[in-house]
XYZ file of C-alpha atoms in Angstrom:
129
model
C 92.617 -146.308 32.201
C 93.452 -142.996 33.864
C 91.396 -141.526 36.653
C 90.783 -137.885 37.437
C 93.211 -136.485 40.028
C 91.696 -135.799 43.435
C 90.883 -132.256 44.483
C 93.020 -130.991 47.368
C 91.618 -128.497 49.858
C 88.983 -128.380 52.556
C 87.635 -124.831 52.432
C 86.283 -122.668 49.653
C 89.333 -123.207 47.419
C 90.390 -126.555 45.979
C 92.999 -127.458 43.368
C 94.498 -130.371 41.497
C 97.242 -131.088 38.988
C 96.065 -132.784 35.816
C 98.119 -135.378 33.946
C 99.142 -132.840 31.289
C 100.602 -130.497 33.939
C 97.620 -128.147 34.047
C 96.972 -126.577 37.429
C 93.219 -126.373 37.975
C 91.801 -124.465 40.942
C 88.273 -123.529 41.882
C 86.567 -121.404 44.477
C 82.941 -122.052 45.352
C 80.845 -118.923 45.717
C 81.432 -115.568 44.064
C 81.595 -111.969 45.171
C 81.723 -108.779 43.121
C 84.836 -107.716 45.052
C 87.648 -109.045 42.853
C 90.274 -108.098 45.446
C 88.827 -110.810 47.719
C 90.275 -113.573 45.525
C 93.964 -112.629 45.594
C 94.612 -113.329 49.300
C 92.217 -116.284 49.298
C 94.016 -118.135 46.480
C 97.513 -116.966 47.504
C 97.049 -118.291 51.042
C 95.652 -121.553 49.676
C 98.701 -122.094 47.438
C 101.036 -121.224 50.318
C 99.428 -123.444 52.968
C 97.302 -126.165 51.409
C 98.646 -126.723 47.901
C 102.391 -126.239 48.087
C 103.121 -129.120 45.725
C 103.574 -126.744 42.776
C 106.684 -124.696 42.124
C 106.808 -121.675 39.858
C 108.172 -122.303 36.400
C 109.777 -120.251 33.670
C 108.606 -119.737 30.108
C 105.200 -118.831 28.754
C 101.885 -119.830 30.297
C 98.260 -119.824 29.324
C 95.539 -119.082 31.855
C 91.801 -119.686 31.464
C 89.508 -118.095 34.046
C 85.780 -118.837 34.195
C 83.279 -117.144 36.480
C 80.128 -119.261 36.647
C 76.977 -117.681 38.028
C 73.335 -118.542 38.616
C 70.510 -116.100 37.989
C 71.473 -112.597 36.903
C 75.133 -112.095 35.975
C 77.083 -110.310 38.715
C 78.392 -106.841 37.976
C 82.150 -107.268 38.068
C 84.919 -106.113 35.769
C 86.500 -109.313 34.518
C 89.838 -107.561 34.049
C 89.963 -106.911 37.810
C 89.162 -110.562 38.493
C 91.910 -111.651 36.089
C 94.491 -109.369 37.718
C 93.646 -110.633 41.221
C 93.888 -114.276 40.146
C 97.091 -113.770 38.139
C 98.647 -112.088 41.180
C 97.633 -115.073 43.314
C 99.256 -117.503 40.841
C 102.520 -115.543 40.926
C 104.975 -117.526 43.004
C 102.864 -120.675 42.709
C 102.512 -121.448 38.994
C 104.912 -118.896 37.471
C 107.443 -116.344 38.709
C 105.792 -113.256 37.230
C 102.454 -112.611 35.555
C 104.333 -111.203 32.554
C 104.907 -114.888 31.670
C 101.222 -115.202 30.734
C 101.219 -115.298 26.934
C 97.596 -116.356 26.505
C 94.712 -115.282 28.731
C 91.014 -116.073 28.413
C 88.528 -114.720 30.954
C 84.836 -115.467 30.628
C 81.594 -115.178 32.535
C 78.904 -117.777 31.925
C 75.815 -119.230 33.506
C 76.479 -122.441 35.388
C 74.972 -124.889 37.829
C 76.593 -123.121 40.805
C 78.419 -119.894 41.553
C 82.161 -120.409 41.398
C 85.466 -119.335 39.903
C 87.541 -121.853 37.940
C 91.176 -121.186 36.987
C 93.286 -123.362 34.699
C 96.965 -122.606 34.172
C 99.491 -124.508 32.090
C 102.920 -123.986 30.620
C 103.068 -123.481 26.874
C 105.660 -125.707 25.251
C 107.629 -123.656 22.756
C 108.297 -126.800 20.688
C 104.591 -127.243 19.971
C 104.613 -124.185 17.713
C 103.739 -124.884 14.055
C 106.739 -125.476 11.852
C 109.141 -126.540 14.598
C 110.395 -130.091 14.890
């Protein structure tokens, strides 16, 4: 019976590595200033969560902004760029390695940003053995 990995981090940002290699990070609270997230996450990966090393190959990234009440007015593309920049050097070497990107805004129980990043295995493609 497997248990959920523990979250690492003491401040606004926390992260964990799942059994399948997915890096999952979250930041409690949201702001409409997307540029706020890049240094926040980058510093977290540098100081508090340095157990990951950047990899090569293709990656998929799923970003969710959860909000309560009225949806915040923020361009999700700006949020995605800030978070991809913060993952550069932590999860992958360059954000051009992101082959699949999903960014969504949805109502949730609390205001937060959730980021999931995982390497895509080229051998999982249909028709390859």
